[in-house]
XYZ file of C-alpha atoms in Angstrom:
637
model
C -75.525 -62.377 8.803
C -75.303 -59.564 6.417
C -77.223 -59.386 3.001
C -76.246 -61.735 0.699
C -79.452 -60.293 -1.693
C -77.781 -61.289 -5.098
C -76.384 -64.215 -4.059
C -79.889 -65.643 -3.115
C -81.534 -63.939 -6.097
C -78.892 -66.379 -8.161
C -79.303 -69.348 -6.030
C -83.541 -69.259 -6.674
C -82.946 -68.810 -10.229
C -81.029 -72.084 -10.235
C -83.256 -74.027 -8.145
C -85.740 -72.927 -10.551
C -83.850 -74.262 -13.676
C -82.724 -77.882 -12.258
C -84.601 -80.694 -13.191
C -85.773 -79.621 -16.060
C -83.710 -80.550 -18.988
C -80.401 -82.917 -19.393
C -77.722 -81.354 -20.327
C -74.327 -82.755 -21.485
C -72.448 -80.522 -19.092
C -69.182 -82.175 -17.783
C -66.668 -80.423 -15.030
C -63.896 -81.801 -13.525
C -64.097 -83.786 -10.893
C -61.991 -81.794 -8.535
C -64.819 -78.721 -8.965
C -67.064 -81.545 -6.753
C -64.459 -82.915 -4.700
C -61.374 -81.732 -3.210
C -59.944 -85.562 -3.636
C -61.066 -86.941 -6.091
C -59.225 -88.341 -9.172
C -58.126 -87.018 -12.329
C -61.457 -87.406 -14.554
C -64.734 -85.839 -16.135
C -67.532 -86.160 -14.564
C -71.331 -84.960 -15.963
C -73.862 -82.870 -13.779
C -77.025 -80.620 -13.854
C -75.353 -77.255 -13.990
C -78.454 -76.137 -12.704
C -77.682 -78.110 -9.874
C -74.027 -78.080 -9.088
C -73.856 -74.689 -8.985
C -77.627 -74.160 -6.155
C -75.277 -77.056 -4.712
C -72.233 -75.051 -4.619
C -73.738 -71.385 -3.204
C -76.006 -73.807 -0.695
C -72.876 -74.946 0.662
C -71.855 -71.209 0.639
C -74.914 -69.832 2.538
C -74.668 -72.253 5.498
C -70.928 -71.054 6.528
C -70.079 -66.853 7.498
C -66.508 -67.095 7.360
C -66.345 -63.393 6.747
C -63.458 -61.799 8.396
C -63.726 -58.554 10.649
C -61.093 -56.120 10.302
C -58.434 -54.983 13.199
C -56.957 -51.547 14.269
C -53.722 -53.371 12.955
C -55.970 -53.945 9.662
C -55.740 -50.163 8.795
C -54.717 -48.514 6.048
C -54.255 -51.894 3.605
C -51.782 -53.005 5.968
C -53.657 -56.079 6.317
C -52.232 -56.986 3.100
C -48.703 -58.720 4.541
C -50.324 -61.651 5.656
C -52.346 -62.145 2.570
C -52.312 -65.427 1.198
C -54.117 -64.374 -2.542
C -54.829 -66.326 -5.561
C -54.363 -64.674 -8.752
C -57.911 -65.714 -10.551
C -57.895 -64.480 -14.127
C -61.909 -65.166 -14.241
C -61.950 -65.763 -18.228
C -59.680 -68.333 -18.035
C -59.307 -69.624 -14.463
C -62.800 -71.307 -14.853
C -62.857 -71.869 -18.415
C -63.611 -75.583 -19.463
C -64.801 -77.843 -22.342
C -68.520 -78.980 -20.767
C -69.350 -80.370 -23.852
C -66.891 -82.169 -24.497
C -66.063 -81.024 -28.335
C -62.795 -80.382 -28.595
C -63.105 -76.879 -28.239
C -63.866 -73.190 -26.619
C -67.478 -72.406 -28.027
C -68.342 -68.802 -28.427
C -69.714 -67.531 -26.884
C -72.007 -70.267 -26.078
C -72.125 -73.470 -26.372
C -74.886 -75.206 -27.859
C -76.731 -75.260 -24.471
C -76.223 -71.905 -23.846
C -73.704 -71.891 -21.459
C -69.858 -70.027 -21.447
C -67.204 -72.595 -22.479
C -65.162 -69.416 -20.595
C -65.131 -67.952 -17.216
C -67.490 -66.596 -15.618
C -68.678 -65.146 -11.792
C -71.056 -68.215 -11.838
C -68.075 -70.578 -12.291
C -65.284 -68.914 -9.805
C -68.138 -69.108 -6.693
C -68.022 -73.092 -7.774
C -64.254 -72.936 -7.206
C -64.749 -70.596 -3.807
C -64.272 -74.050 -1.612
C -61.554 -74.785 -3.841
C -59.560 -71.666 -3.620
C -60.722 -71.705 0.502
C -58.888 -75.266 0.697
C -55.778 -74.263 -0.724
C -55.906 -71.810 1.895
C -55.710 -68.682 0.074
C -57.758 -65.795 1.920
C -57.179 -63.404 -0.516
C -57.965 -62.718 -4.254
C -56.669 -61.328 -6.910
C -58.722 -60.671 -9.949
C -56.898 -59.564 -12.915
C -59.093 -56.537 -15.265
C -62.875 -57.408 -15.309
C -63.692 -54.360 -17.408
C -65.724 -54.029 -20.493
C -63.100 -55.076 -23.149
C -62.624 -52.722 -26.555
C -61.897 -54.521 -30.280
C -59.614 -52.311 -32.163
C -56.155 -53.850 -32.412
C -57.503 -56.931 -30.548
C -54.592 -59.926 -30.747
C -56.776 -62.833 -29.840
C -60.774 -63.650 -30.227
C -61.403 -62.162 -26.760
C -59.137 -58.882 -26.246
C -57.218 -58.398 -23.733
C -58.563 -57.517 -20.363
C -55.853 -54.164 -20.203
C -57.666 -52.969 -22.876
C -60.157 -51.590 -21.157
C -63.594 -50.115 -23.779
C -65.130 -48.731 -19.966
C -63.780 -49.203 -16.444
C -66.979 -48.234 -14.736
C -68.677 -51.401 -17.063
C -68.023 -55.276 -16.097
C -67.208 -57.249 -19.407
C -70.256 -58.349 -19.970
C -68.378 -62.110 -21.528
C -68.431 -62.144 -17.793
C -72.093 -63.715 -17.438
C -73.829 -66.503 -17.915
C -76.462 -66.055 -19.756
C -78.423 -69.653 -18.980
C -79.051 -67.241 -15.793
C -81.468 -64.155 -15.924
C -79.015 -61.736 -13.991
C -77.023 -59.341 -15.286
C -73.771 -58.824 -15.658
C -73.265 -56.611 -12.335
C -75.521 -58.512 -10.257
C -73.662 -62.007 -11.049
C -70.136 -60.133 -10.186
C -71.644 -58.988 -6.925
C -72.958 -62.341 -6.205
C -69.414 -63.798 -6.241
C -68.405 -60.919 -4.442
C -70.862 -61.996 -1.586
C -70.009 -65.157 -2.047
C -66.247 -64.807 -1.720
C -66.942 -62.742 1.420
C -68.872 -65.427 3.450
C -66.257 -67.801 2.421
C -63.588 -65.556 4.073
C -62.174 -64.215 1.074
C -60.858 -60.303 0.570
C -60.918 -59.152 -2.882
C -58.128 -57.539 -4.944
C -59.317 -55.944 -8.676
C -56.391 -55.160 -10.860
C -56.879 -51.775 -12.834
C -55.289 -49.877 -15.487
C -55.959 -46.057 -15.166
C -53.425 -44.585 -17.753
C -54.199 -46.618 -21.344
C -57.387 -47.415 -22.978
C -58.936 -49.798 -25.558
C -57.896 -47.583 -28.843
C -61.989 -47.996 -29.392
C -63.255 -46.709 -25.418
C -65.806 -45.750 -24.194
C -65.186 -42.063 -23.659
C -62.762 -41.458 -27.072
C -65.779 -39.732 -29.239
C -67.115 -37.896 -25.776
C -63.998 -36.322 -25.169
C -61.191 -36.773 -28.161
C -58.850 -34.509 -26.025
C -58.652 -37.079 -23.585
C -56.743 -39.177 -25.477
C -53.259 -38.660 -28.357
C -54.131 -38.914 -32.464
C -51.889 -39.153 -35.943
C -52.908 -38.702 -39.752
C -54.990 -41.043 -40.598
C -52.175 -42.545 -43.823
C -49.457 -43.650 -40.834
C -48.535 -47.221 -41.534
C -48.226 -49.203 -37.966
C -44.524 -50.153 -37.671
C -44.235 -53.996 -37.001
C -42.016 -55.831 -35.014
C -38.177 -55.601 -35.271
C -38.917 -53.114 -38.547
C -36.157 -49.465 -38.033
C -38.176 -47.299 -40.606
C -39.273 -44.203 -38.725
C -41.431 -42.798 -41.741
C -44.044 -45.754 -39.626
C -45.615 -45.177 -36.447
C -44.330 -47.044 -33.277
C -42.292 -46.680 -30.497
C -40.395 -43.077 -31.319
C -35.977 -44.688 -31.816
C -33.703 -43.435 -30.320
C -30.123 -43.854 -31.470
C -27.400 -45.107 -29.517
C -25.936 -41.877 -27.934
C -29.445 -40.393 -27.161
C -30.363 -43.205 -25.424
C -27.001 -42.938 -23.094
C -28.645 -39.145 -22.672
C -31.913 -40.441 -21.874
C -30.806 -42.895 -19.139
C -28.262 -40.630 -17.574
C -30.848 -37.764 -16.881
C -33.367 -40.086 -15.912
C -30.767 -41.650 -13.614
C -29.878 -38.158 -12.496
C -33.303 -37.380 -12.064
C -33.224 -33.873 -14.224
C -36.560 -34.129 -15.680
C -35.984 -30.585 -16.704
C -35.077 -30.885 -19.879
C -35.120 -34.976 -20.938
C -34.706 -35.765 -24.781
C -37.407 -35.291 -27.111
C -38.117 -38.325 -29.987
C -37.568 -37.246 -33.692
C -39.399 -34.577 -35.474
C -40.474 -37.495 -38.090
C -42.162 -38.908 -34.663
C -43.387 -35.748 -33.493
C -44.335 -34.643 -36.612
C -46.836 -37.605 -37.167
C -49.227 -36.734 -34.415
C -52.201 -34.054 -34.890
C -54.079 -31.355 -32.996
C -57.478 -32.592 -31.150
C -59.978 -33.627 -33.819
C -63.620 -31.972 -33.886
C -65.502 -34.904 -35.023
C -65.250 -38.455 -33.838
C -67.026 -40.894 -35.583
C -66.295 -44.791 -35.195
C -65.607 -46.595 -39.450
C -65.107 -49.858 -39.488
C -64.686 -51.021 -36.187
C -62.658 -48.097 -35.245
C -62.723 -44.361 -34.299
C -61.489 -41.971 -37.202
C -61.246 -37.997 -36.254
C -61.660 -35.027 -38.179
C -59.747 -31.709 -36.873
C -60.735 -28.250 -37.980
C -58.322 -28.315 -40.955
C -60.043 -31.055 -42.226
C -57.472 -33.686 -41.751
C -58.243 -36.835 -40.601
C -56.848 -38.647 -37.091
C -56.542 -41.565 -35.940
C -56.122 -43.245 -32.237
C -52.321 -44.661 -31.965
C -51.839 -48.051 -30.333
C -49.400 -48.234 -27.077
C -45.760 -49.759 -26.326
C -43.129 -50.245 -23.818
C -42.487 -46.920 -22.261
C -39.409 -47.850 -20.074
C -36.864 -48.470 -21.314
C -37.570 -46.391 -24.538
C -36.034 -49.510 -26.577
C -37.920 -52.289 -24.532
C -38.262 -55.344 -26.831
C -42.157 -56.165 -26.101
C -43.884 -56.271 -28.796
C -46.267 -53.728 -29.315
C -49.841 -53.357 -27.550
C -52.103 -52.569 -30.939
C -55.022 -53.109 -28.476
C -54.626 -50.074 -26.202
C -53.913 -46.605 -26.270
C -52.383 -43.982 -23.422
C -54.427 -41.408 -21.780
C -53.467 -37.868 -22.538
C -52.744 -37.092 -18.383
C -51.988 -33.205 -18.660
C -52.642 -31.152 -21.877
C -49.931 -28.923 -23.382
C -49.676 -29.305 -27.395
C -46.016 -28.725 -27.232
C -45.835 -32.208 -25.801
C -48.541 -33.734 -28.188
C -47.042 -37.230 -28.748
C -46.281 -40.575 -26.525
C -42.629 -40.614 -25.758
C -41.157 -42.135 -22.218
C -41.156 -38.246 -21.513
C -44.744 -37.688 -21.441
C -45.863 -40.850 -20.324
C -43.680 -42.400 -18.085
C -40.438 -40.173 -16.581
C -42.301 -37.120 -17.184
C -40.868 -34.092 -17.896
C -41.479 -31.236 -15.669
C -42.073 -28.672 -18.418
C -44.778 -30.505 -19.376
C -45.870 -32.369 -16.193
C -47.172 -29.096 -14.412
C -50.372 -28.052 -11.819
C -50.684 -25.688 -14.932
C -51.123 -28.522 -17.230
C -53.614 -31.170 -15.573
C -55.772 -32.861 -17.584
C -58.648 -32.154 -15.037
C -61.767 -33.685 -15.845
C -59.658 -36.399 -16.639
C -58.327 -37.435 -13.349
C -61.350 -36.642 -12.116
C -62.613 -39.242 -14.119
C -60.213 -41.206 -13.221
C -60.672 -40.715 -9.307
C -63.947 -41.615 -9.082
C -63.429 -45.429 -10.387
C -62.422 -47.368 -7.261
C -65.309 -45.306 -5.392
C -67.707 -46.688 -7.631
C -66.755 -50.184 -7.192
C -66.533 -50.398 -3.081
C -69.942 -48.455 -3.743
C -71.194 -51.343 -5.491
C -69.359 -54.347 -4.743
C -67.413 -53.578 -1.298
C -64.175 -54.879 -2.870
C -61.423 -53.999 -0.604
C -58.697 -52.964 -2.268
C -57.142 -52.525 -5.841
C -53.612 -53.583 -7.878
C -52.887 -50.188 -9.982
C -51.456 -51.761 -13.912
C -48.093 -50.105 -14.141
C -49.410 -47.609 -10.760
C -45.405 -46.153 -10.054
C -45.657 -44.808 -13.454
C -48.855 -42.555 -12.809
C -48.820 -39.275 -12.503
C -47.962 -38.661 -8.347
C -50.603 -36.188 -7.714
C -53.255 -38.551 -9.464
C -52.069 -41.055 -7.591
C -52.138 -39.389 -3.924
C -56.051 -38.174 -4.947
C -56.939 -41.766 -6.042
C -55.631 -43.228 -2.710
C -57.169 -39.939 -0.983
C -60.542 -40.614 -1.786
C -60.774 -44.762 -1.478
C -59.831 -44.506 1.554
C -62.275 -41.480 2.927
C -64.631 -43.971 1.577
C -63.023 -47.345 3.673
C -59.797 -46.826 5.927
C -59.043 -50.390 5.373
C -58.235 -50.301 1.629
C -55.593 -52.122 0.337
C -53.486 -50.200 -2.496
C -50.680 -53.179 -4.326
C -48.589 -51.915 -7.416
C -47.034 -53.329 -10.273
C -43.543 -52.368 -9.504
C -40.316 -54.397 -10.031
C -38.410 -52.788 -7.220
C -38.416 -52.874 -3.418
C -37.856 -49.152 -2.393
C -39.212 -47.056 0.363
C -40.704 -44.483 -2.462
C -43.622 -47.392 -2.971
C -44.162 -46.770 0.969
C -44.007 -43.026 0.510
C -46.678 -43.518 -2.486
C -49.348 -44.776 -0.326
C -48.674 -49.045 -1.429
C -49.146 -51.793 0.834
C -47.155 -54.258 -1.541
C -45.436 -54.448 -4.955
C -44.852 -56.990 -6.892
C -40.862 -57.057 -6.103
C -38.596 -59.234 -8.279
C -38.491 -62.693 -7.104
C -40.175 -64.210 -10.471
C -37.173 -62.905 -12.305
C -35.227 -63.935 -9.630
C -35.948 -67.431 -7.555
C -34.901 -69.822 -10.791
C -31.525 -68.719 -10.579
C -29.127 -69.732 -7.116
C -27.000 -67.731 -6.812
C -29.600 -64.523 -6.947
C -32.112 -65.931 -4.525
C -29.288 -66.371 -2.356
C -28.495 -62.572 -2.797
C -32.320 -62.102 -1.813
C -31.785 -63.827 1.206
C -28.556 -61.639 2.367
C -30.880 -58.353 1.930
C -33.154 -59.597 4.641
C -30.726 -61.036 6.899
C -29.238 -57.352 6.337
C -31.442 -54.784 4.499
C -34.765 -56.050 4.866
C -37.546 -54.511 2.286
C -39.754 -51.825 3.261
C -42.983 -53.201 2.205
C -43.974 -56.823 1.392
C -43.464 -58.643 -2.026
C -45.073 -61.190 -3.987
C -43.359 -64.174 -3.098
C -44.265 -65.986 -6.694
C -42.150 -67.809 -9.019
C -44.165 -66.625 -11.828
C -46.850 -64.109 -12.605
C -48.802 -64.091 -16.002
C -46.527 -61.579 -17.869
C -43.870 -64.499 -17.476
C -42.378 -67.939 -18.006
C -44.177 -70.664 -16.492
C -42.298 -72.161 -13.662
C -42.776 -75.787 -14.251
C -41.007 -74.604 -17.655
C -38.093 -73.441 -15.633
C -34.833 -75.698 -14.629
C -36.162 -78.571 -12.754
C -39.558 -78.569 -13.965
C -42.110 -79.743 -11.770
C -39.522 -79.788 -8.880
C -38.444 -76.164 -9.763
C -42.114 -75.648 -8.732
C -42.197 -77.099 -5.585
C -38.992 -75.709 -4.018
C -40.013 -72.298 -5.282
C -43.736 -73.406 -2.853
C -41.946 -74.557 0.257
C -39.730 -71.574 0.030
C -41.952 -68.819 -0.162
C -44.467 -69.807 1.859
C -42.042 -68.796 5.012
C -40.588 -65.514 3.228
C -41.477 -62.141 4.570
C -43.672 -61.269 1.417
C -47.418 -61.914 0.439
C -47.951 -65.741 -0.430
C -49.006 -65.612 -4.465
C -50.468 -68.300 -6.378
C -50.528 -67.408 -10.239
C -53.420 -69.490 -11.241
C -52.485 -72.628 -13.165
C -49.697 -72.685 -10.853
C -50.497 -75.572 -8.747
C -51.961 -77.699 -11.431
C -48.431 -77.493 -13.853
C -50.110 -75.399 -16.356
C -47.025 -74.745 -18.821
C -48.526 -72.253 -20.928
C -47.635 -68.750 -21.133
C -50.732 -66.743 -20.584
C -49.078 -64.025 -21.973
C -45.533 -62.906 -23.027
C -44.555 -59.644 -21.553
C -41.489 -60.277 -19.031
C -38.176 -62.582 -19.754
C -39.117 -64.017 -23.450
C -36.396 -63.816 -25.683
C -37.853 -63.320 -29.400
C -37.255 -66.266 -30.184
C -39.525 -67.406 -27.631
C -41.829 -64.525 -28.448
C -42.049 -65.986 -32.220
C -43.126 -69.635 -30.516
C -45.787 -68.458 -28.580
C -47.604 -65.467 -31.540
C -49.771 -62.877 -29.347
C -53.350 -64.355 -31.358
C -52.447 -67.512 -29.166
C -52.044 -66.622 -25.706
C -54.976 -67.079 -23.106
C -54.212 -62.843 -22.663
C -55.993 -62.137 -25.369
C -58.092 -65.461 -26.668
C -59.852 -68.646 -25.933
C -57.898 -71.720 -23.653
C -58.609 -73.257 -20.968
C -56.242 -75.432 -18.299
C -55.971 -79.420 -17.948
C -57.622 -79.595 -14.328
C -57.366 -83.290 -14.530
C -52.947 -83.017 -15.060
C -51.654 -85.574 -12.879
C -48.853 -83.588 -12.137
C -50.461 -81.053 -9.929
C -49.881 -80.432 -6.596
C -53.336 -78.546 -4.700
C -52.392 -81.370 -1.942
C -49.136 -79.555 -1.442
C -50.127 -76.024 -1.567
C -52.762 -76.563 1.148
C -50.474 -78.532 3.525
C -47.842 -75.419 3.239
C -50.455 -73.091 3.461
C -51.760 -74.633 6.612
C -48.617 -74.903 8.320
C -47.887 -71.197 7.045
C -50.780 -70.027 9.166
C -49.306 -71.491 11.718
C -46.363 -69.563 11.891
C -47.870 -66.500 10.069
C -47.025 -63.441 12.647
C -43.497 -64.462 12.370
C -43.771 -64.704 8.283
C -45.306 -61.142 8.611
C -42.509 -59.176 10.276
C -40.519 -57.807 8.094
C -37.823 -56.679 10.729
C -34.127 -57.922 9.581
C -33.842 -59.407 13.154
C -37.051 -62.161 12.140
C -34.513 -63.284 9.112
C -31.186 -64.807 8.770
C -29.484 -66.573 5.483
C -28.112 -69.531 6.377
C -24.981 -70.823 4.339
C -23.659 -74.353 4.039
C -20.944 -76.269 3.555
C -22.355 -77.489 0.308
C -23.030 -74.071 -1.919
C -26.138 -76.120 -3.710
C -27.786 -76.171 0.148
C -29.320 -73.422 1.642
C -31.608 -71.242 3.466
C -33.045 -68.920 6.246
C -34.295 -69.038 9.676
C -37.504 -67.416 10.619
C -37.587 -66.320 14.775
C -40.004 -64.262 17.204
C -38.952 -64.701 20.977
C -38.542 -68.542 21.073
C -40.361 -69.653 18.318
C -38.066 -70.820 15.281
C -38.712 -71.706 11.920
C -35.895 -73.357 9.941
C -36.025 -73.324 6.168
C -33.722 -75.518 3.852
C -33.599 -76.309 0.565
C -31.205 -77.776 -1.690
C -30.929 -76.241 -5.156
C -29.892 -78.953 -7.402
C -32.929 -80.528 -9.154
C -30.708 -83.516 -10.273
C -29.262 -85.066 -7.759
C -29.339 -85.341 -3.849
C -27.053 -82.822 -1.826
C -25.689 -83.108 1.586
C -24.751 -80.952 4.403
C -24.021 -80.241 7.974
C -25.635 -77.592 9.917
C -25.230 -76.789 12.977
C -27.190 -75.839 16.268
C -27.696 -74.723 19.527
C -30.610 -77.315 20.389
C -30.570 -81.195 20.614
C -33.516 -81.804 18.446
C -35.485 -80.037 15.722
C -39.353 -81.260 14.879
C -39.806 -81.631 11.098
C -43.021 -79.677 10.732
C -44.640 -81.412 8.099
C -44.134 -84.527 9.402
C -43.748 -83.761 13.087
C -41.117 -85.851 13.727
C -38.768 -84.673 15.680
C -35.158 -84.658 14.809
C -31.602 -85.357 16.985
C -29.117 -82.879 16.778
C -26.291 -85.172 18.115
C -23.189 -82.553 19.458
C -25.151 -79.666 17.717
C -24.382 -80.930 14.697
C -27.099 -81.873 12.115
C -26.211 -83.976 9.155
C -28.361 -83.399 6.257
C -29.276 -85.664 3.085
C -32.327 -83.182 0.342
C -33.580 -85.239 -2.378
C -33.142 -83.155 -5.855
C -35.270 -79.803 -4.886
C -36.237 -81.297 -1.892
C -36.738 -77.704 0.561
C -37.394 -79.376 4.794
C -38.746 -76.947 7.220
C -37.739 -77.825 10.797
C -39.264 -75.613 14.022
C -39.528 -76.366 17.742
C -43.564 -75.704 18.394
């Protein structure tokens, strides 16, 4: 067995602490027993977590990489749980009706930690997961925070882990607690994907006083524009006329990047030169230029399209990837759709690039992670992305790169990515759009796997879509058999209905309904682990069947996928085939009533793969009646 020193040290600390004190420390019974009811139980936390590690240490499911796994190709067979450590394992342990900050009266954290995430590893294993994708775990800045805790994307220092993810009652530093989590996860057979943001920083990031030239600065007395305010004298995303927006879209679509439309002069004049002196004043950095002008760090905003309606990102700022004072401003043409006059080799901010390139190798060396998800990776300068990937894969030839990109194009493959987010989350709740995707998979295929999930941490929860829980189950049964990465967003299987963030697919009215300060991405929150609507056992049943057919499912060849239309527009599906083995997935997209349909097959019988019952097909005609939202999976084993 390979070394698991940090995990064993954590185990020793827990063992020495058990039984010494009585704690009022409640956990959901599901954390203890996967077949339990919906209730809470009181435990000795030291003993509970020690026993969990005892069980983990008795097993070794560690994955051995194969030649076919090179350069992250193992990703095509991944079954992923999207773990937001701070939220997923949060709980009101002392039953006082709130999440105590930073710890409760007995010194334990109510917010999620790596120790509590270790205890959840058997749960993830039961769900059929083999890969854990962690939202950013790095230290969080405070300037501009929208909630009590701050967004994990407001990264203060990408080389440091958020100390709030450590249990303070455990005398072990945060790095060792995270390493113990990784060691435990590896023993349980999980690969670890960490998410990073490489083009932004917290507005009070650690790099600012040392390297003010890596950042943009605006005049200190400039007022900040509120959302939906169009006063150009205040700072916010640059404003463009309708004609200018049309021109911008035309130039970008035509890839004419040598003369992109620039923001108005009133906006550009808000920005200053690089301060020669920087100091922290009342929680924010203030710089002084050589001319004596006072400057501050500007907040960020959605960069594309230029009129995106997302709320401003008041807790982060963009890094200055290139150094040219003619383009001394933040806009779509300096941070995303790079103007070629600006983004060229002579303007590269090399010290900053080298610092960014070193982040992944640091986590590889210290923790042995298996891959990264790059937030808005397609918006990075292409040369920087190549250097990041080359360095990481020199260290680990099996290392995976995933990206947050809604498009499914060859460009992602050319850029070295193994997986992309894709757009299923936005289309699956529209039957016609879902049919179009099935047709695309039949005729064109996709160049790389996408996330098979009806929700992400930026979208509405699936149970709030038309059909509610029925829709969530509909998506579960379909997504498990697509040529995609099976992806469970944290809380999906528990029927959580409150969004983590309102970044995508929310109207202005919905954004008002979910103010930023109350969103889990920015503040304290927890899941209802005792929700009686939860469908964890259904997830386990589906992933178990998926694993039996994983070679067929992971095949993106168009010959392996065929769209099935029926005589009933509400009933449709697809087949998956490799050789003589076949899967038939048939779904009722009507969540209010049952639907009937006749299907024609060349065989005499099929097996319902969930009930293992044979279904006769007289005269090659299968007559089906599907309950509201029901999905049937047939096959010939």
